[in-house]
C-alpha cells in the first residue's frame, strides 16, 4: 500500500520525465500489485482507490500523447466511481480528439456532480462551464457556447471577491 500511495503522489505531483516509458512500466507493475492484493485480501481497502489510480494514469497517458489509452483509463476511473475531475479531464481529452459533443456530455455530468454550496465547488463549476462553452463552440453551436461562457463569467465574477490573492490572476485570465 505504501508503494502504491507513493506512486500516486509521484503522478499527481508530475514527478515523471517527459518520456512516459518508465511511468508506464510503473503503472503496469502497480496494476499487477493491486490485482494480486485484491486476490489475496479481497476485503481489504487499498490506500489508492481504483478510480484515483486509473485517473492518474489517464492523466499520464493524455499528457504523453496516447489518447486511446488515456480514454480507457478515464473510462475505468469513472466506471469505478465517477468524479467531477475525471469527467472533466475525459471531456478535455474528447475535445482534443475532435469529439466536442461527447465532451459536452462529460462536462454536463461533471457539472451535475459539482457542489454549489462552497467556494471551491463554485470555482470548479465556473471552470467546467467554460469548458462546456469550448465544446459547444467546437461543435458549431455558437448560441449554446455563448450561454455557457456567460454563465461561467457570471460565476467567476460572483466568487471573485472571496478568492485569495494568488488565485485572482487565474480568475482575471478566465
mmCIF file with all atom_site columns, C-alpha atoms in Angstrom:
data_model
loop_
_atom_site.group_PDB
_atom_site.id
_atom_site.type_symbol
_atom_site.label_atom_id
_atom_site.label_alt_id
_atom_site.label_comp_id
_atom_site.label_asym_id
_atom_site.label_entity_id
_atom_site.label_seq_id
_atom_site.pdbx_PDB_ins_code
_atom_site.Cartn_x
_atom_site.Cartn_y
_atom_site.Cartn_z
_atom_site.occupancy
_atom_site.B_iso_or_equiv
_atom_site.pdbx_formal_charge
_atom_site.auth_seq_id
_atom_site.auth_comp_id
_atom_site.auth_asym_id
_atom_site.auth_atom_id
_atom_site.pdbx_PDB_model_num
ATOM 1   C CA . UNK A 1 1   ? 0.000   0.000   0.000   1.00 0.00 ? 1   UNK A CA 1
ATOM 2   C CA . UNK A 1 2   ? 2.798   2.419   0.815   1.00 0.00 ? 2   UNK A CA 1
ATOM 3   C CA . UNK A 1 3   ? 4.402   1.834   -2.580  1.00 0.00 ? 3   UNK A CA 1
ATOM 4   C CA . UNK A 1 4   ? 1.103   2.437   -4.351  1.00 0.00 ? 4   UNK A CA 1
ATOM 5   C CA . UNK A 1 5   ? 0.436   5.578   -2.320  1.00 0.00 ? 5   UNK A CA 1
ATOM 6   C CA . UNK A 1 6   ? 3.919   6.893   -3.180  1.00 0.00 ? 6   UNK A CA 1
ATOM 7   C CA . UNK A 1 7   ? 3.310   6.093   -6.845  1.00 0.00 ? 7   UNK A CA 1
ATOM 8   C CA . UNK A 1 8   ? 0.068   8.051   -6.750  1.00 0.00 ? 8   UNK A CA 1
ATOM 9   C CA . UNK A 1 9   ? 1.858   11.000  -5.201  1.00 0.00 ? 9   UNK A CA 1
ATOM 10  C CA . UNK A 1 10  ? 4.580   10.911  -7.879  1.00 0.00 ? 10  UNK A CA 1
ATOM 11  C CA . UNK A 1 11  ? 1.979   11.031  -10.620 1.00 0.00 ? 11  UNK A CA 1
ATOM 12  C CA . UNK A 1 12  ? -0.192  13.714  -9.065  1.00 0.00 ? 12  UNK A CA 1
ATOM 13  C CA . UNK A 1 13  ? 2.866   15.907  -8.473  1.00 0.00 ? 13  UNK A CA 1
ATOM 14  C CA . UNK A 1 14  ? 4.111   15.395  -12.028 1.00 0.00 ? 14  UNK A CA 1
ATOM 15  C CA . UNK A 1 15  ? 7.387   13.802  -10.987 1.00 0.00 ? 15  UNK A CA 1
ATOM 16  C CA . UNK A 1 16  ? 7.801   11.655  -14.098 1.00 0.00 ? 16  UNK A CA 1
ATOM 17  C CA . UNK A 1 17  ? 10.034  12.504  -17.033 1.00 0.00 ? 17  UNK A CA 1
ATOM 18  C CA . UNK A 1 18  ? 8.645   13.632  -20.365 1.00 0.00 ? 18  UNK A CA 1
ATOM 19  C CA . UNK A 1 19  ? 9.375   10.114  -21.633 1.00 0.00 ? 19  UNK A CA 1
ATOM 20  C CA . UNK A 1 20  ? 6.448   8.053   -20.315 1.00 0.00 ? 20  UNK A CA 1
ATOM 21  C CA . UNK A 1 21  ? 8.177   4.664   -20.722 1.00 0.00 ? 21  UNK A CA 1
ATOM 22  C CA . UNK A 1 22  ? 9.236   4.405   -17.082 1.00 0.00 ? 22  UNK A CA 1
ATOM 23  C CA . UNK A 1 23  ? 5.885   5.635   -15.818 1.00 0.00 ? 23  UNK A CA 1
ATOM 24  C CA . UNK A 1 24  ? 4.063   3.101   -17.977 1.00 0.00 ? 24  UNK A CA 1
ATOM 25  C CA . UNK A 1 25  ? 6.228   0.329   -16.568 1.00 0.00 ? 25  UNK A CA 1
ATOM 26  C CA . UNK A 1 26  ? 5.399   1.535   -13.057 1.00 0.00 ? 26  UNK A CA 1
ATOM 27  C CA . UNK A 1 27  ? 1.703   1.617   -13.955 1.00 0.00 ? 27  UNK A CA 1
ATOM 28  C CA . UNK A 1 28  ? 1.821   -1.952  -15.219 1.00 0.00 ? 28  UNK A CA 1
ATOM 29  C CA . UNK A 1 29  ? 3.632   -3.132  -12.091 1.00 0.00 ? 29  UNK A CA 1
ATOM 30  C CA . UNK A 1 30  ? 1.259   -1.206  -9.847  1.00 0.00 ? 30  UNK A CA 1
ATOM 31  C CA . UNK A 1 31  ? -1.737  -2.756  -11.599 1.00 0.00 ? 31  UNK A CA 1
ATOM 32  C CA . UNK A 1 32  ? -0.307  -6.219  -11.042 1.00 0.00 ? 32  UNK A CA 1
ATOM 33  C CA . UNK A 1 33  ? 0.287   -5.402  -7.380  1.00 0.00 ? 33  UNK A CA 1
ATOM 34  C CA . UNK A 1 34  ? -3.274  -4.135  -6.983  1.00 0.00 ? 34  UNK A CA 1
ATOM 35  C CA . UNK A 1 35  ? -4.724  -7.193  -8.720  1.00 0.00 ? 35  UNK A CA 1
ATOM 36  C CA . UNK A 1 36  ? -2.654  -9.555  -6.588  1.00 0.00 ? 36  UNK A CA 1
ATOM 37  C CA . UNK A 1 37  ? -3.538  -7.654  -3.431  1.00 0.00 ? 37  UNK A CA 1
ATOM 38  C CA . UNK A 1 38  ? -7.241  -7.811  -4.298  1.00 0.00 ? 38  UNK A CA 1
ATOM 39  C CA . UNK A 1 39  ? -6.947  -11.537 -4.962  1.00 0.00 ? 39  UNK A CA 1
ATOM 40  C CA . UNK A 1 40  ? -5.150  -12.244 -1.684  1.00 0.00 ? 40  UNK A CA 1
ATOM 41  C CA . UNK A 1 41  ? -7.054  -9.786  0.502   1.00 0.00 ? 41  UNK A CA 1
ATOM 42  C CA . UNK A 1 42  ? -10.461 -9.320  -1.123  1.00 0.00 ? 42  UNK A CA 1
ATOM 43  C CA . UNK A 1 43  ? -11.972 -7.427  1.820   1.00 0.00 ? 43  UNK A CA 1
ATOM 44  C CA . UNK A 1 44  ? -9.074  -5.035  2.433   1.00 0.00 ? 44  UNK A CA 1
ATOM 45  C CA . UNK A 1 45  ? -9.227  -1.430  1.236   1.00 0.00 ? 45  UNK A CA 1
ATOM 46  C CA . UNK A 1 46  ? -6.265  -0.028  -0.681  1.00 0.00 ? 46  UNK A CA 1
ATOM 47  C CA . UNK A 1 47  ? -4.649  3.321   0.080   1.00 0.00 ? 47  UNK A CA 1
ATOM 48  C CA . UNK A 1 48  ? -5.054  4.125   -3.620  1.00 0.00 ? 48  UNK A CA 1
ATOM 49  C CA . UNK A 1 49  ? -8.682  3.745   -4.729  1.00 0.00 ? 49  UNK A CA 1
ATOM 50  C CA . UNK A 1 50  ? -9.175  2.285   -8.208  1.00 0.00 ? 50  UNK A CA 1
ATOM 51  C CA . UNK A 1 51  ? -10.787 5.445   -9.531  1.00 0.00 ? 51  UNK A CA 1
ATOM 52  C CA . UNK A 1 52  ? -7.825  7.555   -8.405  1.00 0.00 ? 52  UNK A CA 1
ATOM 53  C CA . UNK A 1 53  ? -5.268  5.116   -9.773  1.00 0.00 ? 53  UNK A CA 1
ATOM 54  C CA . UNK A 1 54  ? -6.995  4.967   -13.163 1.00 0.00 ? 54  UNK A CA 1
ATOM 55  C CA . UNK A 1 55  ? -7.483  8.747   -13.232 1.00 0.00 ? 55  UNK A CA 1
ATOM 56  C CA . UNK A 1 56  ? -3.816  9.442   -12.506 1.00 0.00 ? 56  UNK A CA 1
ATOM 57  C CA . UNK A 1 57  ? -2.667  7.108   -15.244 1.00 0.00 ? 57  UNK A CA 1
ATOM 58  C CA . UNK A 1 58  ? -5.256  8.589   -17.599 1.00 0.00 ? 58  UNK A CA 1
ATOM 59  C CA . UNK A 1 59  ? -3.616  11.956  -16.997 1.00 0.00 ? 59  UNK A CA 1
ATOM 60  C CA . UNK A 1 60  ? -0.205  10.432  -17.622 1.00 0.00 ? 60  UNK A CA 1
ATOM 61  C CA . UNK A 1 61  ? -1.329  8.917   -20.920 1.00 0.00 ? 61  UNK A CA 1
ATOM 62  C CA . UNK A 1 62  ? -3.165  12.066  -22.007 1.00 0.00 ? 62  UNK A CA 1
ATOM 63  C CA . UNK A 1 63  ? -0.121  14.221  -21.342 1.00 0.00 ? 63  UNK A CA 1
ATOM 64  C CA . UNK A 1 64  ? 2.229   11.766  -23.039 1.00 0.00 ? 64  UNK A CA 1
ATOM 65  C CA . UNK A 1 65  ? 0.218   11.592  -26.246 1.00 0.00 ? 65  UNK A CA 1
ATOM 66  C CA . UNK A 1 66  ? -1.714  8.318   -26.081 1.00 0.00 ? 66  UNK A CA 1
ATOM 67  C CA . UNK A 1 67  ? -5.357  9.417   -26.261 1.00 0.00 ? 67  UNK A CA 1
ATOM 68  C CA . UNK A 1 68  ? -6.759  5.899   -26.711 1.00 0.00 ? 68  UNK A CA 1
ATOM 69  C CA . UNK A 1 69  ? -5.084  4.631   -23.540 1.00 0.00 ? 69  UNK A CA 1
ATOM 70  C CA . UNK A 1 70  ? -5.999  7.829   -21.700 1.00 0.00 ? 70  UNK A CA 1
ATOM 71  C CA . UNK A 1 71  ? -9.656  7.342   -22.679 1.00 0.00 ? 71  UNK A CA 1
ATOM 72  C CA . UNK A 1 72  ? -9.527  3.737   -21.469 1.00 0.00 ? 72  UNK A CA 1
ATOM 73  C CA . UNK A 1 73  ? -8.109  4.868   -18.141 1.00 0.00 ? 73  UNK A CA 1
ATOM 74  C CA . UNK A 1 74  ? -10.640 7.676   -17.695 1.00 0.00 ? 74  UNK A CA 1
ATOM 75  C CA . UNK A 1 75  ? -13.469 5.294   -18.534 1.00 0.00 ? 75  UNK A CA 1
ATOM 76  C CA . UNK A 1 76  ? -12.153 2.828   -15.941 1.00 0.00 ? 76  UNK A CA 1
ATOM 77  C CA . UNK A 1 77  ? -11.866 5.608   -13.384 1.00 0.00 ? 77  UNK A CA 1
ATOM 78  C CA . UNK A 1 78  ? -15.417 6.802   -13.979 1.00 0.00 ? 78  UNK A CA 1
ATOM 79  C CA . UNK A 1 79  ? -16.634 3.204   -14.016 1.00 0.00 ? 79  UNK A CA 1
ATOM 80  C CA . UNK A 1 80  ? -15.105 2.601   -10.586 1.00 0.00 ? 80  UNK A CA 1
ATOM 81  C CA . UNK A 1 81  ? -16.505 5.866   -9.170  1.00 0.00 ? 81  UNK A CA 1
ATOM 82  C CA . UNK A 1 82  ? -17.361 8.916   -11.192 1.00 0.00 ? 82  UNK A CA 1
ATOM 83  C CA . UNK A 1 83  ? -15.786 12.164  -10.026 1.00 0.00 ? 83  UNK A CA 1
ATOM 84  C CA . UNK A 1 84  ? -16.086 15.652  -11.495 1.00 0.00 ? 84  UNK A CA 1
ATOM 85  C CA . UNK A 1 85  ? -12.316 15.808  -12.054 1.00 0.00 ? 85  UNK A CA 1
ATOM 86  C CA . UNK A 1 86  ? -12.190 12.548  -14.027 1.00 0.00 ? 86  UNK A CA 1
ATOM 87  C CA . UNK A 1 87  ? -15.219 13.515  -16.100 1.00 0.00 ? 87  UNK A CA 1
ATOM 88  C CA . UNK A 1 88  ? -13.745 16.948  -16.823 1.00 0.00 ? 88  UNK A CA 1
ATOM 89  C CA . UNK A 1 89  ? -10.396 15.537  -17.903 1.00 0.00 ? 89  UNK A CA 1
ATOM 90  C CA . UNK A 1 90  ? -12.158 12.947  -20.054 1.00 0.00 ? 90  UNK A CA 1
ATOM 91  C CA . UNK A 1 91  ? -14.100 15.806  -21.620 1.00 0.00 ? 91  UNK A CA 1
ATOM 92  C CA . UNK A 1 92  ? -10.882 17.705  -22.337 1.00 0.00 ? 92  UNK A CA 1
ATOM 93  C CA . UNK A 1 93  ? -9.467  14.588  -23.995 1.00 0.00 ? 93  UNK A CA 1
ATOM 94  C CA . UNK A 1 94  ? -12.606 14.194  -26.114 1.00 0.00 ? 94  UNK A CA 1
ATOM 95  C CA . UNK A 1 95  ? -12.376 17.854  -27.125 1.00 0.00 ? 95  UNK A CA 1
ATOM 96  C CA . UNK A 1 96  ? -8.738  17.442  -28.149 1.00 0.00 ? 96  UNK A CA 1
ATOM 97  C CA . UNK A 1 97  ? -9.655  14.421  -30.278 1.00 0.00 ? 97  UNK A CA 1
ATOM 98  C CA . UNK A 1 98  ? -12.404 16.284  -32.158 1.00 0.00 ? 98  UNK A CA 1
ATOM 99  C CA . UNK A 1 99  ? -15.378 14.836  -30.309 1.00 0.00 ? 99  UNK A CA 1
ATOM 100 C CA . UNK A 1 100 ? -16.960 18.001  -28.868 1.00 0.00 ? 100 UNK A CA 1
ATOM 101 C CA . UNK A 1 101 ? -20.498 16.637  -28.460 1.00 0.00 ? 101 UNK A CA 1
ATOM 102 C CA . UNK A 1 102 ? -19.203 13.776  -26.301 1.00 0.00 ? 102 UNK A CA 1
ATOM 103 C CA . UNK A 1 103 ? -17.025 16.248  -24.407 1.00 0.00 ? 103 UNK A CA 1
ATOM 104 C CA . UNK A 1 104 ? -20.044 18.434  -23.653 1.00 0.00 ? 104 UNK A CA 1
ATOM 105 C CA . UNK A 1 105 ? -21.867 15.398  -22.204 1.00 0.00 ? 105 UNK A CA 1
ATOM 106 C CA . UNK A 1 106 ? -18.923 14.595  -19.917 1.00 0.00 ? 106 UNK A CA 1
ATOM 107 C CA . UNK A 1 107 ? -18.763 18.220  -18.807 1.00 0.00 ? 107 UNK A CA 1
ATOM 108 C CA . UNK A 1 108 ? -22.512 18.169  -18.084 1.00 0.00 ? 108 UNK A CA 1
ATOM 109 C CA . UNK A 1 109 ? -22.052 15.074  -15.907 1.00 0.00 ? 109 UNK A CA 1
ATOM 110 C CA . UNK A 1 110 ? -19.160 16.756  -14.093 1.00 0.00 ? 110 UNK A CA 1
ATOM 111 C CA . UNK A 1 111 ? -21.188 19.923  -13.589 1.00 0.00 ? 111 UNK A CA 1
ATOM 112 C CA . UNK A 1 112 ? -24.132 17.964  -12.197 1.00 0.00 ? 112 UNK A CA 1
ATOM 113 C CA . UNK A 1 113 ? -21.834 16.352  -9.611  1.00 0.00 ? 113 UNK A CA 1
ATOM 114 C CA . UNK A 1 114 ? -20.019 19.533  -8.566  1.00 0.00 ? 114 UNK A CA 1
ATOM 115 C CA . UNK A 1 115 ? -21.227 21.189  -5.352  1.00 0.00 ? 115 UNK A CA 1
ATOM 116 C CA . UNK A 1 116 ? -22.807 24.625  -5.425  1.00 0.00 ? 116 UNK A CA 1
ATOM 117 C CA . UNK A 1 117 ? -22.565 25.345  -1.716  1.00 0.00 ? 117 UNK A CA 1
ATOM 118 C CA . UNK A 1 118 ? -18.885 26.145  -1.236  1.00 0.00 ? 118 UNK A CA 1
ATOM 119 C CA . UNK A 1 119 ? -16.275 28.370  -2.831  1.00 0.00 ? 119 UNK A CA 1
ATOM 120 C CA . UNK A 1 120 ? -14.174 25.552  -4.314  1.00 0.00 ? 120 UNK A CA 1
ATOM 121 C CA . UNK A 1 121 ? -17.261 23.997  -5.896  1.00 0.00 ? 121 UNK A CA 1
ATOM 122 C CA . UNK A 1 122 ? -18.357 27.311  -7.393  1.00 0.00 ? 122 UNK A CA 1
ATOM 123 C CA . UNK A 1 123 ? -14.917 27.957  -8.888  1.00 0.00 ? 123 UNK A CA 1
ATOM 124 C CA . UNK A 1 124 ? -14.872 24.421  -10.276 1.00 0.00 ? 124 UNK A CA 1
ATOM 125 C CA . UNK A 1 125 ? -18.367 24.893  -11.751 1.00 0.00 ? 125 UNK A CA 1
ATOM 126 C CA . UNK A 1 126 ? -17.210 28.084  -13.488 1.00 0.00 ? 126 UNK A CA 1
ATOM 127 C CA . UNK A 1 127 ? -14.249 26.218  -14.985 1.00 0.00 ? 127 UNK A CA 1
ATOM 128 C CA . UNK A 1 128 ? -16.476 23.383  -16.199 1.00 0.00 ? 128 UNK A CA 1
ATOM 129 C CA . UNK A 1 129 ? -18.934 25.856  -17.746 1.00 0.00 ? 129 UNK A CA 1
ATOM 130 C CA . UNK A 1 130 ? -16.037 27.440  -19.618 1.00 0.00 ? 130 UNK A CA 1
ATOM 131 C CA . UNK A 1 131 ? -15.016 24.016  -20.946 1.00 0.00 ? 131 UNK A CA 1
ATOM 132 C CA . UNK A 1 132 ? -18.622 23.394  -21.958 1.00 0.00 ? 132 UNK A CA 1
ATOM 133 C CA . UNK A 1 133 ? -18.543 26.650  -23.895 1.00 0.00 ? 133 UNK A CA 1
ATOM 134 C CA . UNK A 1 134 ? -15.426 25.460  -25.707 1.00 0.00 ? 134 UNK A CA 1
ATOM 135 C CA . UNK A 1 135 ? -17.047 22.135  -26.587 1.00 0.00 ? 135 UNK A CA 1
ATOM 136 C CA . UNK A 1 136 ? -20.226 23.765  -27.896 1.00 0.00 ? 136 UNK A CA 1
ATOM 137 C CA . UNK A 1 137 ? -18.167 26.268  -29.890 1.00 0.00 ? 137 UNK A CA 1
ATOM 138 C CA . UNK A 1 138 ? -16.195 23.432  -31.481 1.00 0.00 ? 138 UNK A CA 1
ATOM 139 C CA . UNK A 1 139 ? -19.457 21.630  -32.228 1.00 0.00 ? 139 UNK A CA 1
ATOM 140 C CA . UNK A 1 140 ? -20.702 24.706  -34.102 1.00 0.00 ? 140 UNK A CA 1
ATOM 141 C CA . UNK A 1 141 ? -23.322 25.606  -31.502 1.00 0.00 ? 141 UNK A CA 1
ATOM 142 C CA . UNK A 1 142 ? -22.441 29.272  -31.040 1.00 0.00 ? 142 UNK A CA 1
ATOM 143 C CA . UNK A 1 143 ? -25.545 30.294  -29.088 1.00 0.00 ? 143 UNK A CA 1
ATOM 144 C CA . UNK A 1 144 ? -25.144 27.485  -26.563 1.00 0.00 ? 144 UNK A CA 1
ATOM 145 C CA . UNK A 1 145 ? -21.410 28.216  -26.318 1.00 0.00 ? 145 UNK A CA 1
ATOM 146 C CA . UNK A 1 146 ? -22.136 31.871  -25.561 1.00 0.00 ? 146 UNK A CA 1
ATOM 147 C CA . UNK A 1 147 ? -24.640 30.858  -22.850 1.00 0.00 ? 147 UNK A CA 1
ATOM 148 C CA . UNK A 1 148 ? -22.036 28.633  -21.202 1.00 0.00 ? 148 UNK A CA 1
ATOM 149 C CA . UNK A 1 149 ? -19.370 31.344  -21.405 1.00 0.00 ? 149 UNK A CA 1
ATOM 150 C CA . UNK A 1 150 ? -21.798 33.884  -19.912 1.00 0.00 ? 150 UNK A CA 1
ATOM 151 C CA . UNK A 1 151 ? -22.691 31.545  -17.035 1.00 0.00 ? 151 UNK A CA 1
ATOM 152 C CA . UNK A 1 152 ? -19.013 30.860  -16.437 1.00 0.00 ? 152 UNK A CA 1
ATOM 153 C CA . UNK A 1 153 ? -18.147 34.566  -16.438 1.00 0.00 ? 153 UNK A CA 1
ATOM 154 C CA . UNK A 1 154 ? -21.028 35.400  -14.092 1.00 0.00 ? 154 UNK A CA 1
ATOM 155 C CA . UNK A 1 155 ? -19.983 32.674  -11.672 1.00 0.00 ? 155 UNK A CA 1
ATOM 156 C CA . UNK A 1 156 ? -16.342 33.798  -11.744 1.00 0.00 ? 156 UNK A CA 1
ATOM 157 C CA . UNK A 1 157 ? -17.484 37.349  -11.018 1.00 0.00 ? 157 UNK A CA 1
ATOM 158 C CA . UNK A 1 158 ? -19.627 36.077  -8.133  1.00 0.00 ? 158 UNK A CA 1
ATOM 159 C CA . UNK A 1 159 ? -16.739 34.268  -6.430  1.00 0.00 ? 159 UNK A CA 1
ATOM 160 C CA . UNK A 1 160 ? -14.004 36.746  -7.286  1.00 0.00 ? 160 UNK A CA 1
ATOM 161 C CA . UNK A 1 161 ? -14.285 38.786  -4.051  1.00 0.00 ? 161 UNK A CA 1
ATOM 162 C CA . UNK A 1 162 ? -13.937 35.604  -1.959  1.00 0.00 ? 162 UNK A CA 1
ATOM 163 C CA . UNK A 1 163 ? -10.861 34.207  -3.676  1.00 0.00 ? 163 UNK A CA 1
ATOM 164 C CA . UNK A 1 164 ? -7.391  34.559  -2.153  1.00 0.00 ? 164 UNK A CA 1
ATOM 165 C CA . UNK A 1 165 ? -4.984  36.980  -3.825  1.00 0.00 ? 165 UNK A CA 1
ATOM 166 C CA . UNK A 1 166 ? -2.878  34.288  -5.535  1.00 0.00 ? 166 UNK A CA 1
ATOM 167 C CA . UNK A 1 167 ? -5.926  32.992  -7.426  1.00 0.00 ? 167 UNK A CA 1
ATOM 168 C CA . UNK A 1 168 ? -7.075  36.407  -8.657  1.00 0.00 ? 168 UNK A CA 1
ATOM 169 C CA . UNK A 1 169 ? -4.734  36.301  -11.645 1.00 0.00 ? 169 UNK A CA 1
ATOM 170 C CA . UNK A 1 170 ? -6.275  32.981  -12.661 1.00 0.00 ? 170 UNK A CA 1
ATOM 171 C CA . UNK A 1 171 ? -9.784  34.450  -12.395 1.00 0.00 ? 171 UNK A CA 1
ATOM 172 C CA . UNK A 1 172 ? -8.745  37.523  -14.367 1.00 0.00 ? 172 UNK A CA 1
ATOM 173 C CA . UNK A 1 173 ? -7.498  35.299  -17.186 1.00 0.00 ? 173 UNK A CA 1
ATOM 174 C CA . UNK A 1 174 ? -10.764 33.361  -17.159 1.00 0.00 ? 174 UNK A CA 1
#
